[in-house]
Amino acid sequence: MSADTKKDGLTREVLFDFHGVPMTTNFTDKWDKIQNFQAKPDDILIATYPKAGTTWVSYMLDLLYFGQEPSERETSVAIYDRVPFLERKGLSPGLIAPSLILYVGVDLANNLKTTPRIIKTHLPIQLLPKSFCEQNSKIVYVARNAKDNAVSYFHMDRMTLTQPDPGDWSCYIQRYMDGQVLYGSWYDHVNGWWKKKQTYPNLHYMFYEDMVEDTGRELDKLCSFLGLSPSAEQKKEILVGVQFDQMKKNNMVNYSKFVLMDFNVSTFMRKGKVGDWKTHFTVAQNEVFDEHYKTKMKDPTLQFRTEM
Ligand code: A3P
C-alpha cells in the first residue's frame, strides 16, 4: 500500500509490521514512552479492537464517575481529551498546524487531574504496557462481531484522513480477514483478550451486541464490576445520555470537532446497529467470510451474535 496524500496536506499513513502487528507510526512513534507508562491501581483502561464501541463505553464510564452534576467538562471537553488514547500521537488537541506541539496519549493521561483516570487503548494484549496488570488496574474490554466491526472500520478508514487508504469494500474485506489493517487481526485481538480474562480477574469483557440489546443490564454489570452503586436517578440519566441518538447530536462525543475526520465522507456515529453488515456483504463474500471465520475462531466459549 502506498502513501496517498489527501486534501488539507494530510497524508494517509502506511502500514508496517510492528512486532507482528500491522501498525502506523501515529501509534508507535513514542513506543518506549508508551511501554513505560506507569499505570495506577485505580486506573480504568478501556481496551478494544477499533470500532467495537469504545466511545460508547468511554462515555458511560465518564458519566458514571464524573457526570453527577452539570459541569464544564460535560459541555466543553471532548471525550478524546477526557479519555486519552494511550498510544496515539497527535498535534495539540483539535488543531492542525506545523508548529504545534506533538503529544502522545500517555502525556494526556499523565496530565489528567481526575481520579480515576479513564484511558483507552486499541493495543492487542501482547503489546499492552506491563504496568496495567502489575498495578492490577481495572480493564474493560469491548468486543463487537467481526462483520459489523469490519463495516464500521471500513467507513472509519474512508473518513479519517490519516488512516491507511481502505480502497474499495471487496479489497478491504479481504485485507480485514488477512489481518492487514491497522491493529492487525480482529480474530487475534478478541481471542487474545478473551484468553487474558481467564487469568486476570480485573478484566470485564463486554459485547457490543449485548449493549444494544439491553444497555441498562450491561450498565448494571459494569457497575458491579467497578464496585459502583449509582442511584436509580443517576442510572436513568446515564442511559438517556448514552443512547445512540443522544450521542450522535452531542458535539463532545460525536467527534464533530475532530479535524482529521471528513464528515462529508461518513460520520463517526454512523448507524450504531447490529446487522448492518448485511448492507455491505455480498452473498459470496459472506460465504467466504464464514468459512474463514471457522478456521480462526476455534474457542467455543467465545461466541458473537451477528444479528438480533
Ligand atoms: P457504526 O460505524 O457501525 O455506526 P468506536 O467508538 O470503537 O470507534 O466505535 C464506533 C462504533 O460504535 C460506530 O459504529 C458507532 O456508531 C457505534 N456507537 C457509538 N455509540 C453508540 C451508541 N450509543 N449506541 C450504539 N452504537 C454506538
Short mmCIF file of C-alpha atoms and ligand atoms in Angstrom, two decimals:
data_model
loop_
_atom_site.label_atom_id
_atom_site.label_comp_id
_atom_site.label_asym_id
_atom_site.label_seq_id
_atom_site.Cartn_x
_atom_site.Cartn_y
_atom_site.Cartn_z
CA MET A 1 0.00 0.00 0.00
CA SER A 2 1.45 3.37 -0.89
CA ALA A 3 1.20 6.71 0.88
CA ASP A 4 -1.63 8.76 -0.52
CA THR A 5 -1.57 12.50 0.00
CA LYS A 6 -5.01 13.86 0.72
CA LYS A 7 -6.59 17.22 0.90
CA ASP A 8 -5.54 19.75 3.53
CA GLY A 9 -1.98 18.46 3.22
CA LEU A 10 -2.77 15.42 5.35
CA THR A 11 -1.03 12.21 4.41
CA ARG A 12 -2.59 8.82 4.81
CA GLU A 13 -0.29 6.63 6.84
CA VAL A 14 1.22 3.39 5.59
CA LEU A 15 1.05 0.11 7.50
CA PHE A 16 4.25 -1.60 8.57
CA ASP A 17 4.95 -4.70 10.59
CA PHE A 18 5.40 -3.81 14.26
CA HIS A 19 6.19 -6.82 16.48
CA GLY A 20 3.99 -8.89 14.17
CA VAL A 21 1.08 -6.41 14.08
CA PRO A 22 0.36 -4.03 11.16
CA MET A 23 0.63 -0.53 12.63
CA THR A 24 1.30 3.04 11.56
CA THR A 25 3.77 5.46 13.08
CA ASN A 26 0.94 7.54 14.56
CA PHE A 27 0.55 4.78 17.16
CA THR A 28 4.12 3.55 17.60
CA ASP A 29 6.38 6.61 17.33
CA LYS A 30 6.89 7.06 21.07
CA TRP A 31 6.95 3.37 21.81
CA ASP A 32 9.38 3.48 24.76
CA LYS A 33 7.25 6.09 26.43
CA ILE A 34 4.10 4.05 25.77
CA GLN A 35 5.61 0.82 27.07
CA ASN A 36 6.97 2.56 30.17
CA PHE A 37 3.63 4.14 31.02
CA GLN A 38 3.05 3.93 34.77
CA ALA A 39 -0.49 2.79 35.40
CA LYS A 40 -2.11 3.27 38.80
CA PRO A 41 -4.22 0.72 40.69
CA ASP A 42 -7.32 2.89 40.33
CA ASP A 43 -6.89 3.50 36.59
CA ILE A 44 -9.63 2.15 34.34
CA LEU A 45 -8.46 1.00 30.94
CA ILE A 46 -10.90 0.58 28.06
CA ALA A 47 -9.40 -1.84 25.56
CA THR A 48 -10.98 -2.57 22.21
CA TYR A 49 -10.31 -3.50 18.65
CA PRO A 50 -11.12 -0.28 16.72
CA LYS A 51 -14.85 0.30 16.12
CA ALA A 52 -16.16 -2.06 18.78
CA GLY A 53 -17.96 0.63 20.80
CA THR A 54 -15.02 2.30 22.54
CA THR A 55 -16.61 5.75 22.61
CA TRP A 56 -19.91 4.38 23.87
CA VAL A 57 -18.30 2.70 26.89
CA SER A 58 -15.90 5.64 27.40
CA TYR A 59 -18.84 7.98 27.73
CA MET A 60 -20.70 5.59 30.00
CA LEU A 61 -17.69 5.44 32.32
CA ASP A 62 -17.18 9.17 32.13
CA LEU A 63 -20.78 9.81 33.15
CA LEU A 64 -20.63 7.21 35.91
CA TYR A 65 -17.61 8.84 37.53
CA PHE A 66 -17.90 12.50 36.60
CA GLY A 67 -21.40 13.16 35.29
CA GLN A 68 -23.35 13.63 38.52
CA GLU A 69 -23.59 17.36 38.16
CA PRO A 70 -23.63 19.66 35.16
CA SER A 71 -20.02 20.71 34.62
CA GLU A 72 -17.78 22.43 32.15
CA ARG A 73 -16.28 19.03 31.47
CA GLU A 74 -19.60 17.82 30.07
CA THR A 75 -20.12 20.87 27.89
CA SER A 76 -16.68 21.80 26.66
CA VAL A 77 -14.18 18.93 26.92
CA ALA A 78 -14.34 16.39 24.09
CA ILE A 79 -14.40 12.71 25.01
CA TYR A 80 -10.98 12.13 23.40
CA ASP A 81 -9.49 14.68 25.81
CA ARG A 82 -11.31 13.26 28.83
CA VAL A 83 -10.36 9.69 27.96
CA PRO A 84 -6.85 9.78 26.47
CA PHE A 85 -5.98 7.35 23.70
CA LEU A 86 -2.82 5.90 25.23
CA GLU A 87 -0.70 5.17 22.15
CA ARG A 88 -1.95 7.85 19.79
CA LYS A 89 0.39 10.58 18.67
CA GLY A 90 -1.25 13.87 17.76
CA LEU A 91 -0.96 17.56 17.46
CA SER A 92 -2.36 19.78 20.18
CA PRO A 93 -5.96 18.57 20.51
CA GLY A 94 -8.32 19.86 17.90
CA LEU A 95 -5.74 21.91 15.95
CA ILE A 96 -3.63 21.33 12.90
CA ALA A 97 -0.63 23.50 12.12
CA PRO A 98 3.00 22.57 11.50
CA SER A 99 4.35 24.43 14.51
CA LEU A 100 2.05 22.82 17.02
CA ILE A 101 3.34 20.58 19.74
CA LEU A 102 3.26 16.85 19.27
CA TYR A 103 1.84 14.83 22.11
CA VAL A 104 1.16 11.19 22.72
CA GLY A 105 -1.85 9.88 24.67
CA VAL A 106 0.48 8.93 27.51
CA ASP A 107 1.17 12.67 28.05
CA LEU A 108 -2.53 13.43 28.23
CA ALA A 109 -3.06 10.55 30.66
CA ASN A 110 -0.21 11.74 32.86
CA ASN A 111 -1.75 15.20 32.93
CA LEU A 112 -5.24 14.07 33.88
CA LYS A 113 -6.31 15.72 37.11
CA THR A 114 -9.23 13.40 37.76
CA THR A 115 -9.42 10.13 39.68
CA PRO A 116 -9.88 7.55 38.38
CA ARG A 117 -8.07 8.11 35.13
CA ILE A 118 -10.07 6.57 32.31
CA ILE A 119 -7.75 5.63 29.46
CA LYS A 120 -8.36 3.93 26.12
CA THR A 121 -6.20 1.66 24.00
CA HIS A 122 -6.60 -0.46 20.89
CA LEU A 123 -3.44 -2.45 21.54
CA PRO A 124 -3.61 -6.23 21.31
CA ILE A 125 -2.91 -7.86 24.66
CA GLN A 126 0.70 -8.77 23.85
CA LEU A 127 1.58 -5.08 23.29
CA LEU A 128 -0.15 -3.68 26.38
CA PRO A 129 2.23 -1.80 28.70
CA LYS A 130 3.06 -4.14 31.60
CA SER A 131 2.19 -1.72 34.38
CA PHE A 132 -1.59 -2.10 33.93
CA CYS A 133 -1.50 -5.72 35.04
CA GLU A 134 1.29 -5.17 37.55
CA GLN A 135 -0.85 -2.49 39.21
CA ASN A 136 -3.96 -4.65 38.90
CA SER A 137 -5.80 -1.80 37.15
CA LYS A 138 -9.36 -2.47 36.10
CA ILE A 139 -9.73 -3.25 32.41
CA VAL A 140 -12.97 -3.09 30.42
CA TYR A 141 -12.68 -4.89 27.08
CA VAL A 142 -15.41 -4.35 24.49
CA ALA A 143 -15.79 -6.72 21.53
CA ARG A 144 -18.09 -6.50 18.52
CA ASN A 145 -18.98 -9.15 15.97
CA ALA A 146 -16.43 -9.37 13.16
CA LYS A 147 -18.79 -8.45 10.33
CA ASP A 148 -20.26 -5.25 11.75
CA ASN A 149 -16.82 -4.39 13.08
CA ALA A 150 -15.38 -4.67 9.57
CA VAL A 151 -18.06 -2.45 8.04
CA SER A 152 -17.64 0.19 10.72
CA TYR A 153 -13.85 0.09 10.34
CA PHE A 154 -14.12 0.43 6.55
CA HIS A 155 -16.13 3.64 6.89
CA MET A 156 -13.84 4.94 9.62
CA ASP A 157 -10.83 4.42 7.34
CA ARG A 158 -12.63 6.18 4.50
CA MET A 159 -13.39 9.25 6.55
CA THR A 160 -10.26 9.53 8.71
CA LEU A 161 -7.76 11.30 6.56
CA THR A 162 -4.64 9.85 8.20
CA GLN A 163 -5.73 6.20 8.29
CA PRO A 164 -4.36 3.84 5.63
CA ASP A 165 -6.45 4.08 2.47
CA PRO A 166 -9.16 1.39 2.72
CA GLY A 167 -9.62 1.03 -1.05
CA ASP A 168 -12.91 -0.47 -2.15
CA TRP A 169 -15.03 -2.74 0.02
CA SER A 170 -14.16 -6.02 -1.73
CA CYS A 171 -10.40 -5.42 -1.29
CA TYR A 172 -10.95 -4.16 2.23
CA ILE A 173 -12.85 -7.19 3.47
CA GLN A 174 -10.09 -9.47 2.19
CA ARG A 175 -7.42 -7.42 3.95
CA TYR A 176 -9.51 -7.40 7.14
CA MET A 177 -9.75 -11.19 7.03
CA ASP A 178 -5.99 -11.35 6.45
CA GLY A 179 -5.40 -9.04 9.43
CA GLN A 180 -3.81 -6.43 7.15
CA VAL A 181 -5.46 -3.40 8.73
CA LEU A 182 -4.30 -1.08 11.50
CA TYR A 183 -4.01 -3.07 14.78
CA GLY A 184 -3.98 -6.29 12.83
CA SER A 185 -6.26 -9.26 13.06
CA TRP A 186 -9.69 -8.87 14.69
CA TYR A 187 -9.56 -12.62 15.41
CA ASP A 188 -6.26 -12.41 17.29
CA HIS A 189 -7.38 -9.31 19.19
CA VAL A 190 -10.68 -10.63 20.56
CA ASN A 191 -9.18 -14.06 21.29
CA GLY A 192 -6.05 -12.66 22.92
CA TRP A 193 -8.03 -10.53 25.34
CA TRP A 194 -10.55 -13.32 25.97
CA LYS A 195 -7.68 -15.58 27.00
CA LYS A 196 -6.28 -12.87 29.26
CA LYS A 197 -9.62 -12.69 31.06
CA GLN A 198 -9.16 -16.30 32.21
CA THR A 199 -6.07 -15.33 34.25
CA TYR A 200 -6.75 -11.68 35.06
CA PRO A 201 -9.92 -11.28 37.15
CA ASN A 202 -9.87 -7.49 36.92
CA LEU A 203 -10.93 -7.67 33.28
CA HIS A 204 -14.59 -7.20 32.37
CA TYR A 205 -15.30 -8.48 28.83
CA MET A 206 -18.32 -6.82 27.23
CA PHE A 207 -20.06 -7.36 23.90
CA TYR A 208 -21.40 -4.53 21.73
CA GLU A 209 -24.42 -6.65 20.80
CA ASP A 210 -25.34 -7.11 24.48
CA MET A 211 -25.18 -3.36 24.94
CA VAL A 212 -27.50 -2.78 22.00
CA GLU A 213 -29.88 -5.45 23.31
CA ASP A 214 -30.11 -4.12 26.85
CA THR A 215 -27.93 -1.16 27.76
CA GLY A 216 -29.35 -0.99 31.30
CA ARG A 217 -28.43 -4.60 32.05
CA GLU A 218 -24.90 -4.06 30.73
CA LEU A 219 -24.56 -0.84 32.73
CA ASP A 220 -25.54 -2.78 35.86
CA LYS A 221 -22.91 -5.43 35.15
CA LEU A 222 -20.32 -2.76 34.55
CA CYS A 223 -21.19 -1.06 37.86
CA SER A 224 -20.96 -4.32 39.70
CA PHE A 225 -17.50 -4.94 38.20
CA LEU A 226 -16.40 -1.42 39.18
CA GLY A 227 -17.95 -1.61 42.65
CA LEU A 228 -20.24 1.36 41.95
CA SER A 229 -23.82 1.79 43.12
CA PRO A 230 -25.31 4.73 41.24
CA SER A 231 -28.77 5.89 42.26
CA ALA A 232 -31.75 4.93 40.11
CA GLU A 233 -31.95 8.57 39.00
CA GLN A 234 -28.29 8.67 38.02
CA LYS A 235 -28.61 5.43 36.07
CA LYS A 236 -31.64 6.77 34.25
CA GLU A 237 -29.76 9.91 33.25
CA ILE A 238 -26.78 7.91 32.06
CA LEU A 239 -28.98 5.62 29.98
CA VAL A 240 -30.55 8.63 28.29
CA GLY A 241 -27.16 10.28 27.67
CA VAL A 242 -25.59 7.21 26.08
CA GLN A 243 -28.42 6.48 23.65
CA PHE A 244 -27.18 6.48 20.07
CA ASP A 245 -29.35 9.43 19.00
CA GLN A 246 -28.26 11.48 22.00
CA MET A 247 -24.59 10.75 21.44
CA LYS A 248 -24.93 11.48 17.74
CA LYS A 249 -26.02 15.04 18.46
CA ASN A 250 -23.64 15.59 21.39
CA ASN A 251 -20.67 17.50 19.98
CA MET A 252 -18.49 16.42 22.91
CA VAL A 253 -18.73 12.73 21.97
CA ASN A 254 -19.59 12.62 18.24
CA TYR A 255 -16.11 13.66 17.04
CA SER A 256 -17.57 16.52 15.01
CA LYS A 257 -14.75 18.74 16.27
CA PHE A 258 -12.05 16.26 15.35
CA VAL A 259 -10.34 17.81 12.36
CA LEU A 260 -8.80 14.63 10.96
CA MET A 261 -12.22 13.26 10.03
CA ASP A 262 -14.19 14.23 6.94
CA PHE A 263 -17.85 14.04 7.88
CA ASN A 264 -18.82 14.55 4.24
CA VAL A 265 -17.48 11.04 3.63
CA SER A 266 -19.05 9.37 6.68
CA THR A 267 -19.95 10.25 10.25
CA PHE A 268 -18.37 8.85 13.40
CA MET A 269 -21.71 7.99 14.99
CA ARG A 270 -22.73 6.27 11.78
CA LYS A 271 -25.53 3.72 12.34
CA GLY A 272 -24.93 2.06 15.71
CA LYS A 273 -26.65 -1.18 14.68
CA VAL A 274 -26.22 -4.92 14.85
CA GLY A 275 -26.52 -6.48 11.39
CA ASP A 276 -25.58 -3.51 9.21
CA TRP A 277 -23.04 -5.85 7.58
CA LYS A 278 -25.93 -7.22 5.51
CA THR A 279 -25.99 -3.99 3.52
CA HIS A 280 -22.32 -4.45 2.57
CA PHE A 281 -21.50 -8.16 2.25
CA THR A 282 -22.49 -9.90 -0.96
CA VAL A 283 -23.76 -13.46 -0.61
CA ALA A 284 -20.43 -14.74 -1.96
CA GLN A 285 -18.38 -12.53 0.40
CA ASN A 286 -20.46 -13.75 3.32
CA GLU A 287 -19.85 -17.41 2.45
CA VAL A 288 -16.10 -16.90 2.13
CA PHE A 289 -16.08 -14.91 5.38
CA ASP A 290 -17.99 -17.60 7.29
CA GLU A 291 -15.66 -20.35 6.10
CA HIS A 292 -12.60 -18.34 7.03
CA TYR A 293 -14.16 -17.41 10.40
CA LYS A 294 -14.48 -21.08 11.36
CA THR A 295 -10.76 -21.60 10.83
CA LYS A 296 -9.88 -18.62 13.06
CA MET A 297 -12.41 -18.88 15.88
CA LYS A 298 -11.80 -22.26 17.48
CA ASP A 299 -12.65 -21.41 21.09
CA PRO A 300 -16.27 -22.47 21.65
CA THR A 301 -16.51 -20.27 24.77
CA LEU A 302 -16.16 -17.07 22.71
CA GLN A 303 -19.34 -16.54 20.71
CA PHE A 304 -20.59 -13.48 18.84
CA ARG A 305 -24.02 -12.55 17.55
CA THR A 306 -24.20 -11.07 14.06
CA GLU A 307 -27.93 -10.43 14.18
CA MET A 308 -30.57 -9.95 16.82
P1 A3P B 1 -21.08 2.15 13.30
O1 A3P B 1 -19.97 2.66 12.43
O2 A3P B 1 -21.48 0.75 12.96
O3 A3P B 1 -22.24 3.06 13.38
P2 A3P B 1 -15.61 3.15 18.39
O4 A3P B 1 -16.06 4.13 19.38
O5 A3P B 1 -14.94 1.95 18.96
O6 A3P B 1 -14.82 3.79 17.29
O7 A3P B 1 -16.92 2.51 17.72
C1 A3P B 1 -17.73 3.29 16.87
C2 A3P B 1 -18.97 2.49 16.56
O8 A3P B 1 -19.78 2.42 17.74
C3 A3P B 1 -19.82 3.14 15.46
O9 A3P B 1 -20.47 2.07 14.79
C4 A3P B 1 -20.78 3.95 16.31
O10 A3P B 1 -21.95 4.36 15.63
C5 A3P B 1 -21.06 2.95 17.42
N1 A3P B 1 -21.64 3.59 18.61
C6 A3P B 1 -21.17 4.63 19.31
N2 A3P B 1 -22.03 4.99 20.27
C7 A3P B 1 -23.08 4.15 20.19
C8 A3P B 1 -24.32 4.02 20.89
N3 A3P B 1 -24.64 4.85 21.88
N4 A3P B 1 -25.17 3.04 20.53
C9 A3P B 1 -24.86 2.20 19.53
N5 A3P B 1 -23.72 2.28 18.80
C10 A3P B 1 -22.84 3.24 19.13
#
